[in-house]
Coordinates of C-alpha atoms and ligand atoms in Angstrom, one line a residue:
X1121 CA 0.6 -10.9 12.4
X1122 CA -2.0 -8.7 14.5
X1123 CA -5.0 -9.8 13.4
X1124 CA -7.1 -8.2 16.3
X1125 CA -6.2 -4.7 15.2
X1126 CA -9.4 -2.0 14.7
X1127 CA -7.2 0.8 13.0
X1128 CA -4.5 1.7 10.8
X1129 CA -2.5 4.3 9.8
X1130 CA -0.3 5.2 6.9
X1131 CA 1.6 7.7 5.8
X1132 CA 3.6 8.8 2.7
X1133 CA 6.1 11.5 2.8
X1134 CA 4.8 14.7 1.7
X1135 CA 6.4 15.5 -1.5
X1136 CA 8.6 19.0 -2.2
X1137 CA 6.4 21.3 -3.8
X1138 CA 8.7 22.1 -6.3
X1139 CA 8.6 19.7 -9.2
X1140 CA 6.3 17.6 -11.2
X1141 CA 5.6 14.1 -9.7
X1142 CA 7.1 11.2 -11.9
X1143 CA 6.2 7.7 -11.6
X1144 CA 9.1 6.8 -8.8
X1145 CA 7.0 9.4 -7.0
X1146 CA 4.0 7.8 -7.8
X1147 CA 5.4 4.1 -7.1
X1148 CA 5.4 5.0 -3.0
X1149 CA 1.9 6.8 -2.9
X1150 CA 0.5 3.7 -4.9
X1151 CA 1.9 0.7 -2.9
X1152 CA 0.2 2.9 0.4
X1153 CA -3.2 3.5 -1.4
X1154 CA -2.7 -0.5 -1.9
X1155 CA -2.0 -0.9 1.8
X1156 CA -5.3 1.3 3.2
X1157 CA -7.4 0.3 0.8
X1158 CA -6.8 -4.0 1.9
X1159 CA -7.0 -2.6 5.7
X1160 CA -10.3 -0.8 4.9
X1161 CA -11.9 -3.7 3.4
X1162 CA -10.6 -5.5 5.9
X1163 CA -12.7 -3.7 8.3
X1164 CA -10.1 -1.7 9.9
X1165 CA -10.6 2.0 10.5
X1166 CA -8.0 3.6 8.5
X1167 CA -6.3 6.5 7.9
X1168 CA -4.1 7.6 4.9
X1169 CA -2.3 10.4 5.2
X1170 CA -0.1 12.4 2.3
X1171 CA 0.5 15.6 1.6
X1172 CA 3.1 18.5 0.3
X1173 CA 6.1 19.9 1.8
X1174 CA 6.3 23.5 0.9
X1175 CA 8.7 25.7 2.7
X1176 CA 12.5 26.0 2.5
X1177 CA 15.3 27.6 0.8
X1178 CA 14.9 25.7 -2.2
X1179 CA 11.2 26.6 -3.2
X1180 CA 12.1 30.2 -2.1
X1181 CA 14.6 30.5 -4.9
X1182 CA 12.9 28.6 -7.5
X1183 CA 9.9 31.4 -7.1
X1184 CA 12.5 34.0 -7.1
X1185 CA 14.3 32.9 -10.2
X1186 CA 9.9 32.5 -11.7
X1187 CA 9.8 35.8 -10.4
X1188 CA 7.0 34.3 -8.6
X1189 CA 5.8 34.6 -5.2
X1190 CA 6.9 30.9 -3.5
X1191 CA 3.0 30.5 -2.6
X1192 CA 1.8 30.9 -6.1
X1193 CA 4.9 28.7 -6.9
X1194 CA 3.8 25.8 -4.4
X1195 CA -0.4 26.6 -5.2
X1196 CA 0.7 25.6 -8.7
X1197 CA 2.5 23.0 -8.3
X1198 CA -0.2 21.4 -5.6
X1199 CA -2.3 22.4 -8.2
X1200 CA -0.7 19.5 -10.6
X1201 CA 0.1 17.2 -8.0
X1202 CA -3.8 16.5 -6.9
X1203 CA -5.4 15.9 -10.2
X1204 CA -2.2 13.0 -10.5
X1205 CA -3.5 11.5 -7.1
X1206 CA -6.8 11.6 -8.6
X1207 CA -6.6 10.1 -11.5
X1208 CA -4.1 7.0 -9.8
X1209 CA -7.3 6.6 -7.5
X1210 CA -5.3 7.4 -4.7
X1211 CA -7.6 7.4 -1.9
X1212 CA -6.3 9.4 0.9
X1213 CA -7.9 10.5 4.0
X1214 CA -6.1 13.4 4.4
X1215 CA -4.0 15.9 2.2
X1216 CA -1.5 18.2 4.2
X1217 CA -0.1 21.5 2.8
X1218 CA 2.9 23.0 5.5
X1219 CA 1.9 26.2 4.8
X1220 CA -1.7 25.2 6.2
X1221 CA -2.2 27.4 9.3
X1222 CA -3.1 24.3 10.8
X1223 CA 0.5 23.0 10.2
X1224 CA 2.5 25.9 11.2
X1225 CA 0.5 26.3 14.6
X1226 CA 1.5 22.6 15.8
X1227 CA 5.3 23.1 14.4
X1228 CA 5.2 26.1 16.3
X1229 CA 4.4 24.8 19.5
X1230 CA 6.2 21.7 19.4
X1231 CA 9.0 24.0 18.3
X1232 CA 8.6 26.5 21.4
X1233 CA 7.7 23.1 24.1
X1234 CA 11.4 22.0 23.2
X1235 CA 12.9 25.3 23.6
X1236 CA 11.1 25.5 27.1
X1237 CA 11.8 22.2 28.2
X1238 CA 16.1 22.9 27.1
X1239 CA 16.0 20.6 23.8
X1240 CA 16.6 23.6 21.7
X1241 CA 19.1 26.2 22.6
X1242 CA 20.8 28.9 20.6
X1243 CA 24.7 28.6 19.1
X1244 CA 26.7 29.6 16.1
X1245 CA 26.4 27.7 13.0
X1246 CA 29.1 26.7 10.9
X1247 CA 28.8 24.2 8.0
X1248 CA 27.9 23.2 4.9
X1249 CA 24.2 22.8 3.6
X1250 CA 22.9 21.2 0.6
X1251 CA 19.8 23.2 -0.5
X1252 CA 18.5 20.6 -3.0
X1253 CA 18.5 18.4 -0.3
X1254 CA 18.0 20.6 2.3
X1255 CA 20.7 18.9 4.4
X1256 CA 23.0 19.9 6.9
X1257 CA 26.5 18.5 6.4
X1258 CA 29.6 18.6 8.6
X1259 CA 33.0 18.7 7.0
X1260 CA 34.0 15.7 7.6
X1261 CA 30.5 14.2 5.8
X1262 CA 31.1 15.7 2.5
X1263 CA 31.7 13.7 -0.6
X1264 CA 33.9 13.6 -3.2
X1265 CA 35.7 17.3 -4.2
X1266 CA 33.6 18.4 -0.8
X1267 CA 29.8 17.7 -2.5
X1268 CA 26.7 16.3 -1.1
X1269 CA 27.5 13.1 -0.1
X1270 CA 23.6 12.1 -0.7
X1271 CA 23.0 13.6 -4.6
X1272 CA 26.6 14.9 -5.1
X1273 CA 25.5 18.8 -6.3
X1274 CA 27.4 21.9 -4.1
X1275 CA 27.1 22.7 -0.9
X1276 CA 27.4 26.2 0.2
X1277 CA 28.9 27.5 3.6
X1278 CA 26.7 28.6 6.8
X1279 CA 27.6 30.9 9.9
X1280 CA 24.3 31.9 11.0
X1281 CA 23.6 32.1 14.2
X1282 CA 21.0 29.2 14.9
X1283 CA 18.9 27.1 17.3
X1284 CA 20.0 23.4 17.8
X1285 CA 17.9 20.4 18.7
X1286 CA 19.9 18.2 21.6
X1287 CA 19.7 15.2 19.3
X1288 CA 23.3 13.8 20.7
X1289 CA 21.4 13.5 23.5
X1290 CA 18.9 10.6 22.8
X1291 CA 21.4 8.7 21.0
X1292 CA 21.6 5.9 23.1
X1293 CA 17.7 5.5 23.7
X1294 CA 17.4 5.4 19.8
X1295 CA 19.6 2.9 20.2
X1296 CA 18.0 0.8 22.6
X1297 CA 14.7 1.6 21.3
X1298 CA 15.5 -0.2 17.8
X1299 CA 17.0 -3.0 19.5
X1300 CA 14.2 -3.4 21.4
X1301 CA 11.8 -3.1 18.6
X1302 CA 13.8 -5.3 15.4
X1303 CA 10.5 -4.4 13.3
X1304 CA 10.8 -0.3 13.8
X1305 CA 13.3 0.1 10.9
X1306 CA 12.9 -2.0 8.0
X1307 CA 13.5 -3.6 6.0
X1308 CA 16.5 -5.5 8.1
X1309 CA 19.6 -4.2 5.5
X1310 CA 18.4 -0.3 6.6
X1311 CA 17.9 -0.7 10.2
X1312 CA 21.9 -2.1 10.2
X1313 CA 22.7 1.2 8.5
X1314 CA 20.9 3.6 10.7
X1315 CA 22.2 1.6 13.5
X1316 CA 25.9 2.1 11.8
X1317 CA 24.9 5.5 11.6
X1318 CA 23.8 6.6 15.1
X1319 CA 26.6 4.7 16.6
X1320 CA 28.8 6.8 14.6
X1321 CA 27.6 9.6 16.8
X1322 CA 25.0 11.9 16.7
X1323 CA 25.8 15.8 16.7
X1324 CA 23.1 18.7 17.7
X1325 CA 21.3 19.2 14.2
X1326 CA 20.8 23.2 13.4
X1327 CA 16.9 23.8 13.7
X1328 CA 16.7 27.4 12.7
X1329 CA 17.8 29.4 9.6
X1330 CA 17.7 33.4 9.0
X1331 CA 19.5 34.0 5.8
X1332 CA 15.7 33.9 3.9
X1333 CA 11.6 33.5 5.1
X1334 CA 10.1 31.1 3.5
X1335 CA 9.3 28.9 6.6
X1336 CA 7.3 28.9 9.9
X1337 CA 8.8 31.4 12.2
X1338 CA 10.2 31.0 15.1
X1339 CA 7.0 31.8 17.5
X1340 CA 9.5 33.7 19.9
X1341 CA 12.2 35.3 17.7
X1342 CA 10.6 35.7 14.6
X1343 CA 14.3 36.7 12.4
X1344 CA 14.7 32.3 13.0
X1345 CA 12.6 29.9 10.5
X1346 CA 12.1 26.6 11.4
X1347 CA 14.1 23.6 9.5
X1348 CA 11.9 22.9 6.7
X1349 CA 12.8 18.7 7.9
X1350 CA 11.6 19.7 11.2
X1351 CA 8.6 21.6 9.8
X1352 CA 8.2 18.8 7.3
X1353 CA 8.1 15.7 9.5
X1354 CA 5.7 17.2 12.3
X1355 CA 2.6 17.2 9.4
X1356 CA 2.7 13.3 10.7
X1357 CA 1.0 14.4 14.1
X1358 CA -0.3 18.2 12.7
X1359 CA -2.2 16.3 10.3
X1360 CA -4.3 14.3 12.9
X1361 CA -4.8 16.9 15.1
X1362 CA -2.2 17.1 18.0
X1363 CA -2.1 19.6 20.1
X1364 CA -5.4 21.1 18.7
X1365 CA -8.4 22.7 21.1
X1366 CA -10.6 20.7 18.5
X1367 CA -11.5 17.7 20.4
X1368 CA -13.0 16.5 17.1
X1369 CA -9.6 16.5 15.4
X1370 CA -7.7 15.3 18.9
X1371 CA -10.2 12.4 18.6
X1372 CA -7.9 11.4 15.3
X1373 CA -4.5 11.7 17.2
X1374 CA -6.0 9.4 19.6
X1375 CA -7.1 6.4 17.4
X1376 CA -4.6 6.7 15.0
X1377 CA -1.0 7.8 17.1
X1378 CA 1.6 5.6 17.3
X1379 CA 1.2 5.5 13.3
X1380 CA 1.0 1.8 12.0
X1381 CA 3.7 2.6 8.6
X1382 CA 5.8 5.2 7.2
X1383 CA 6.5 4.3 3.7
X1384 CA 9.1 6.2 2.6
X1385 CA 12.0 6.2 0.3
X1386 CA 15.6 4.8 1.1
X1387 CA 17.3 8.5 0.8
X1388 CA 15.1 10.1 3.3
X1389 CA 15.3 6.9 5.8
X1390 CA 17.7 9.1 8.0
X1391 CA 15.4 12.3 8.4
X1392 CA 12.6 9.4 9.6
X1393 CA 14.5 6.7 11.6
X1394 CA 16.8 8.9 13.8
X1395 CA 15.5 12.8 13.9
X1396 CA 12.0 12.0 13.6
X1397 CA 12.0 9.4 16.7
X1398 CA 14.5 11.7 18.5
X1399 CA 11.5 14.7 18.1
X1400 CA 8.9 12.1 18.9
X1401 CA 11.1 11.0 21.9
X1402 CA 11.6 14.3 23.4
X1403 CA 7.9 15.3 22.9
X1404 CA 7.0 12.4 24.7
X1405 CA 5.1 10.7 22.3
X1406 CA 5.4 6.9 21.1
X1407 CA 7.3 6.0 18.0
X1408 CA 5.5 5.2 14.9
X1409 CA 5.4 0.9 14.5
X1410 CA 7.3 0.4 11.2
X1411 CA 9.2 3.2 9.5
X1412 CA 9.7 1.0 5.7
X1413 CA 12.3 2.0 3.4
X1414 CA 11.6 1.5 0.0
X1415 CA 13.9 1.3 -3.1
X1416 CA 13.9 3.5 -5.7
X1417 CA 12.9 3.3 -9.8
X1418 CA 15.8 3.6 -11.2
X1419 CA 16.4 3.6 -15.2
X1420 CA 19.4 3.1 -16.9
X1421 CA 21.3 2.0 -13.7
X1422 CA 20.5 6.3 -12.1
X1423 CA 17.6 7.4 -9.1
X1424 CA 14.7 8.7 -12.1
X1425 CA 15.1 12.0 -11.2
X1426 CA 14.5 15.4 -12.7
X1427 CA 18.0 17.0 -12.0
X1428 CA 18.8 13.5 -14.4
X1429 CA 16.6 14.2 -16.8
X1430 CA 15.1 10.6 -16.7
X1431 CA 11.8 11.1 -15.3
X1432 CA 8.6 9.2 -16.5
X1433 CA 5.3 11.2 -16.5
X1434 CA 2.7 9.0 -15.3
X1435 CA -0.1 10.6 -16.9
X1436 CA 1.6 10.3 -20.3
X1437 CA 2.1 6.3 -19.4
X1438 CA -1.6 6.2 -17.8
X1439 CA -2.8 7.8 -21.4
X1440 CA -1.1 5.1 -23.3
X1441 CA -2.0 2.1 -20.6
X1442 CA -4.4 2.9 -18.6
X1443 CA -4.7 3.5 -14.9
X1444 CA -4.7 0.1 -13.4
X1445 CA -1.8 -1.0 -16.4
X1446 CA 0.3 1.2 -14.3
X1447 CA -1.0 0.4 -10.8
X1448 CA -0.4 -3.6 -11.6
X1449 CA 3.1 -2.9 -13.3
X1450 CA 4.1 -0.7 -10.2
X1451 CA 2.3 -2.8 -7.4
X1452 CA 3.8 -6.4 -9.1
X1453 CA 6.7 -6.0 -10.9
X1454 CA 9.2 -4.1 -8.6
X1455 CA 10.0 -5.8 -5.5
X1456 CA 9.3 -3.8 -2.5
X1457 CA 12.2 -2.5 -0.3
X1458 CA 15.0 -3.3 -3.5
X1459 CA 15.2 -1.3 -6.2
X1460 CA 13.4 -2.0 -9.4
X1461 CA 14.3 -1.5 -12.9
X1462 CA 11.6 0.3 -14.8
X1463 CA 11.3 0.0 -18.7
X1464 CA 8.2 0.8 -20.7
X1465 CA 8.9 -3.1 -22.5
X1466 CA 8.3 -4.6 -18.7
X1467 CA 5.3 -2.7 -18.7
X1468 CA 4.1 -3.6 -22.0
X1469 CA 5.2 -7.5 -21.0
X1470 CA 3.2 -7.6 -17.4
X1471 CA -0.3 -6.3 -19.3
X1472 CA 0.7 -8.4 -22.1
X1473 CA 1.1 -11.7 -20.1
X1474 CA -0.8 -10.7 -16.6
X1475 CA -3.5 -9.3 -17.2
X1476 CA -4.6 -10.0 -21.4
X1477 CA -3.4 -13.5 -20.7
X1478 CA -3.8 -14.5 -17.8
X1479 CA -6.7 -13.1 -15.9
X1480 CA -8.6 -11.4 -19.5
X1481 CA -8.3 -14.6 -21.3
X1482 CA -9.5 -16.4 -18.2
X1483 CA -12.6 -13.8 -18.3
X1484 CA -13.3 -14.0 -21.4
X1485 CA -13.4 -17.9 -22.2
X1486 CA -15.7 -18.1 -19.3
X1487 CA -17.6 -16.4 -20.4
X1488 CA -17.9 -17.4 -24.0
X1489 CA -19.0 -21.0 -22.6
X1490 CA -21.5 -19.8 -20.6
X1491 CA -23.0 -17.7 -23.4
X1492 CA -22.9 -20.8 -25.5
X1493 CA -23.2 -24.1 -23.4
X1494 CA -25.8 -22.2 -20.6
X1495 CA -27.8 -19.6 -22.5
X1496 CA -25.3 -16.7 -21.0
X1497 CA -26.8 -17.8 -17.5
X1498 CA -25.3 -18.7 -14.4
X1499 CA -25.8 -22.6 -14.1
X1500 CA -26.2 -24.1 -11.1
X1501 CA -23.2 -26.6 -9.8
X1502 CA -24.7 -29.7 -8.8
X1503 CA -24.7 -30.5 -5.3
X1504 CA -23.0 -33.7 -5.7
X1505 CA -20.1 -32.3 -6.9
X1506 CA -16.9 -33.3 -4.6
X1507 CA -14.1 -31.3 -7.1
X1508 CA -12.8 -28.9 -4.7
X1509 CA -10.1 -27.7 -6.6
X1510 CA -10.7 -23.7 -6.8
X1511 CA -12.9 -23.5 -3.8
X1512 CA -9.4 -25.0 -1.9
X1513 CA -7.7 -22.9 -3.2
X1514 CA -9.3 -19.8 -2.9
X1515 CA -9.9 -20.7 0.8
X1516 CA -5.6 -20.7 1.4
X1517 CA -5.3 -17.6 -0.8
X1518 CA -7.4 -15.5 1.4
X1519 CA -4.9 -15.4 4.3
X1520 CA -1.9 -15.7 2.2
X1521 CA -2.6 -12.4 0.4
X1522 CA -3.4 -11.2 4.4
X1523 CA 0.0 -12.0 5.6
X1524 CA 1.9 -10.7 2.7
X1525 CA 0.0 -7.4 3.3
X1526 CA 0.9 -7.3 6.9
X1527 CA 4.3 -7.6 6.0
X1528 CA 4.3 -5.0 3.1
X1529 CA 5.3 -7.4 0.5
X1530 CA 3.2 -6.4 -2.3
X1531 CA 4.3 -8.1 -4.9
X1532 CA 3.7 -11.6 -3.3
X1533 CA 0.2 -10.7 -2.4
X1534 CA -0.4 -10.2 -6.3
X1535 CA 1.1 -13.2 -7.4
X1536 CA -1.1 -15.5 -5.0
X1537 CA -3.8 -13.8 -6.4
X1538 CA -2.7 -15.1 -9.8
X1539 CA -2.6 -18.4 -8.6
X1540 CA -6.0 -19.3 -8.5
X1541 CA -5.9 -17.3 -12.5
X1542 CA -3.3 -19.8 -13.3
X1543 CA -5.6 -22.5 -11.8
X1544 CA -8.5 -21.7 -13.0
X1545 CA -7.0 -21.4 -16.9
X1546 CA -5.4 -25.0 -15.6
X1547 CA -9.1 -26.0 -15.0
X1548 CA -10.5 -24.8 -18.1
X1549 CA -7.8 -27.2 -19.7
X1550 CA -8.0 -30.2 -17.5
X1551 CA -12.1 -30.0 -17.7
X1552 CA -12.6 -29.3 -21.3
X1553 CA -16.0 -27.7 -20.8
X1554 CA -16.3 -28.2 -24.7
X1555 CA -16.0 -32.1 -24.4
X1556 CA -18.8 -32.5 -21.8
X1557 CA -21.2 -29.9 -23.7
X1558 CA -21.5 -32.5 -26.1
X1559 CA -22.6 -35.5 -23.8
X1560 CA -25.8 -34.4 -22.4
X1561 CA -25.1 -37.2 -19.2
X1562 CA -22.6 -34.9 -18.6
X1563 CA -24.6 -31.8 -18.0
X1564 CA -24.4 -31.3 -14.4
X1565 CA -20.4 -31.5 -14.4
X1566 CA -20.7 -28.7 -17.1
X1567 CA -22.7 -27.0 -15.0
X1568 CA -20.2 -27.3 -12.1
X1569 CA -17.0 -27.0 -13.9
X1570 CA -18.1 -23.3 -15.1
X1571 CA -19.6 -22.3 -11.9
X1572 CA -16.8 -23.1 -10.6
X1573 CA -14.7 -20.7 -13.2
X1574 CA -17.3 -17.9 -12.5
X1575 CA -17.1 -18.0 -8.6
X1576 CA -13.2 -18.3 -9.1
X1577 CA -13.6 -14.9 -11.1
X1578 CA -16.0 -13.1 -8.7
X1579 CA -13.4 -13.8 -6.1
X1580 CA -10.3 -12.8 -8.1
X1581 CA -12.3 -9.4 -9.0
X1582 CA -12.7 -9.0 -5.0
X1583 CA -9.5 -9.5 -4.8
X1584 CA -7.7 -7.3 -7.1
X1585 CA -9.9 -3.9 -5.0
X1586 CA -6.6 -3.2 -3.0
X1587 CA -4.7 -3.1 -6.2
X1588 CA -6.8 -2.1 -9.2
X1589 CA -9.2 0.4 -9.8
X1590 CA -11.1 -0.2 -12.9
X1591 CA -10.4 -4.0 -13.1
X1592 CA -12.6 -5.7 -10.1
X1593 CA -15.6 -3.3 -11.5
X1594 CA -15.6 -4.4 -15.3
X1595 CA -14.8 -8.2 -14.3
X1596 CA -18.3 -7.6 -11.6
X1597 CA -20.0 -6.1 -14.8
X1598 CA -19.2 -8.7 -17.2
X1599 CA -20.7 -11.8 -14.3
X1600 CA -23.5 -9.4 -14.2
X1601 CA -23.7 -8.7 -11.1
X1602 CA -25.0 -5.6 -9.4
X1603 CA -23.8 -3.2 -6.6
X1604 CA -20.3 -2.2 -6.2
X1605 CA -17.6 -5.1 -5.5
X1606 CA -15.8 -3.3 -3.0
X1607 CA -19.1 -2.9 -0.8
X1608 CA -17.7 -6.6 1.5
X1609 CA -15.8 -7.4 4.2
X1610 CA -12.6 -9.2 3.0
X1611 CA -13.6 -12.5 5.1
X1612 CA -16.2 -12.8 3.0
X1613 CA -14.5 -12.6 -0.1
X1614 CA -12.9 -16.0 0.2
X1615 CA -15.8 -17.7 1.3
X1616 CA -16.8 -20.3 -1.2
X1617 CA -20.4 -20.2 -3.5
X1618 CA -21.0 -16.2 -3.1
X1619 CA -22.0 -16.0 -6.9
X1620 CA -26.2 -16.3 -7.5
X1621 CA -27.0 -19.5 -10.1
X1622 CA -29.4 -17.7 -12.4
X1623 CA -27.6 -14.5 -12.6
X1624 CA -27.0 -13.0 -16.5
X1625 CA -23.7 -12.7 -17.5
X1626 CA -22.9 -9.2 -19.6
X1627 CA -19.6 -10.7 -21.8
X1628 CA -18.1 -7.1 -22.6
X1629 CA -14.9 -6.0 -24.2
X1630 CA -11.6 -7.9 -23.1
X1631 CA -10.3 -6.6 -20.1
X1632 CA -7.0 -5.8 -21.8
X1633 CA -6.6 -5.7 -24.9
X1634 CA -3.0 -7.0 -26.3
X1635 CA -0.4 -4.6 -26.8
X1636 CA 1.7 -4.9 -30.0
X1637 CA 5.1 -4.0 -27.9
X1638 CA 6.7 -3.0 -31.5
X1639 CA 3.8 -0.7 -32.2
X1640 CA 4.0 0.5 -28.2
X1641 CA 7.3 0.7 -27.8
X1642 CA 8.8 1.4 -31.3
X1643 CA 11.6 -0.8 -32.6
X1644 CA 14.6 -0.7 -30.0
X1645 CA 13.1 1.6 -27.8
X1646 CA 11.9 -0.6 -25.7
X1647 CA 13.6 0.4 -22.7
Ligands
LIG995 N1 9.7 16.5 0.8 C1 10.9 15.3 1.2 C2 10.0 14.2 1.9 C3 9.3 14.8 3.3 S1 8.5 13.8 4.4 C4 8.5 14.4 5.7 C5 11.0 14.1 -0.3 N2 10.2 14.9 -1.2 S2 10.5 13.9 -2.2 O1 9.3 14.8 -3.5 O2 11.7 14.5 -2.8 O3 10.1 12.5 -2.7 C6 9.1 11.7 -1.9 C7 9.5 10.5 -1.9 O4 8.9 10.2 -3.2 C8 10.3 10.4 -1.1 O5 10.2 9.3 -0.4 C9 11.2 9.1 -2.9 O6 12.0 9.0 -1.9 C10 10.5 8.7 -3.4 N3 10.6 8.6 -4.8 C11 11.2 10.2 -5.5 N4 11.9 9.1 -7.0 C12 11.7 7.8 -6.3 C13 11.9 7.0 -7.3 N5 13.0 7.4 -8.6 N6 11.6 6.0 -6.8 C14 11.0 5.4 -5.6 N7 11.2 6.7 -5.2 C15 11.1 7.5 -5.5 O7 12.0 13.8 -0.2

């Protein structure tokens, strides 16, 4: 898919700055990070944006209840989010906060422009509002007992003079666009949901509030603040310097807009696949190429969320298992696009089977044999060897991983890399180097077999660069290689014979010591 593209722009939603992030939030951002790292490795100029959504009634009320200024509250939360992203190795190119002047100025300019062109008008609003979701609802849309149809919490009646955005005017254009661009909303199930939602009819959207202050003021009517979702969605272009006077900043917009992918959770698809595209249409801007709605990490049948009290703190998991175990689990275990059940027991199993047993043992066994039979030095393969099994698989794995990543299918990309790991382990059994070592006439064959294993491990270390933070470098060091394994291009990784014979290997600690499930999880507490 689109092999010639030279740039890649991926975003995750900007996180509500009223709460601490849990492993469910980390899921989306780790996935986006893997995609961004993969595209950088591929030589594409890549921009990965994330940030925090800091305005709105919810944050104002929470700050007040704590006796704090809203800005002081969000500053504290951001000061906790940034070290989490740092520890998880999130390689964002920009982190935007919606309280930054560079963002607020764009929100005001966009609002004024839409008002000047008649797409925003003033009228009386009467309807329901869910503050936790920051969402307006019509009477007929409410769920059982008149609650929020999304989160089931109480809604409140609003009667305010407000500004409205003419969503209804763009309804047919949006449907036509979705129809003509089958890749725009993914996966397909979510596209169908969005189409039927739009077909039910779009009402004009209330886009200002007057009963609290914590938002971006409407430039020509400062008693009103801009609705937090209009404010927040604009981050995807404000961060790129849209409407900026600074030519350096605008260059980012010209290079990266439209985005290649917005990765968002399924519950905020409606904002990203209906309101946001219409806002862009009204501004005369192209729409993002893909809006991908991923599923949730669920725990005991429900979405992990603070209000349910079932959140898992990523710091605690990383303290216990390390950053790569957590990243690997999130990227490998959860089918992208569907919900995935979180349990610590399945994390432990992934670490023990895939990382400790398959990958860790392949490295360990290979290096032990190189030490024992080759004095710890990478042997030269025999020029006559016609054994191409690992080489052939590597040539095939590279393009398959790339295809999976282009399709945002991250678990299959990792499975494909594990084909190489598995073949490596089978190759050891099939060739039994310990037998070859007993017969001096088989010295060439032994050298070839060990070289092939080492070279496959070199490739695996580099193939893992988009996914894991520490493991590629650790394999690299044990193979005795200097420099940074990430200083390579994707197409070079899959070429054969890059590991120089004569290198002295440096066998070290096992990559992933096996975890004792009983000790780690406690009896019967595995879920
Ligand atoms: N602030 C809005 C986004 C505005 S974007 C213009 C918001 N923030 S959030 O913090 O509630 O959620 C951020 C992202 O985390 C969403 O994509 C959401 O789906 C995702 N997740 C939150 N809990 C999750 C799980 N349990 N599992 C997977 N993703 C989850 O929405």
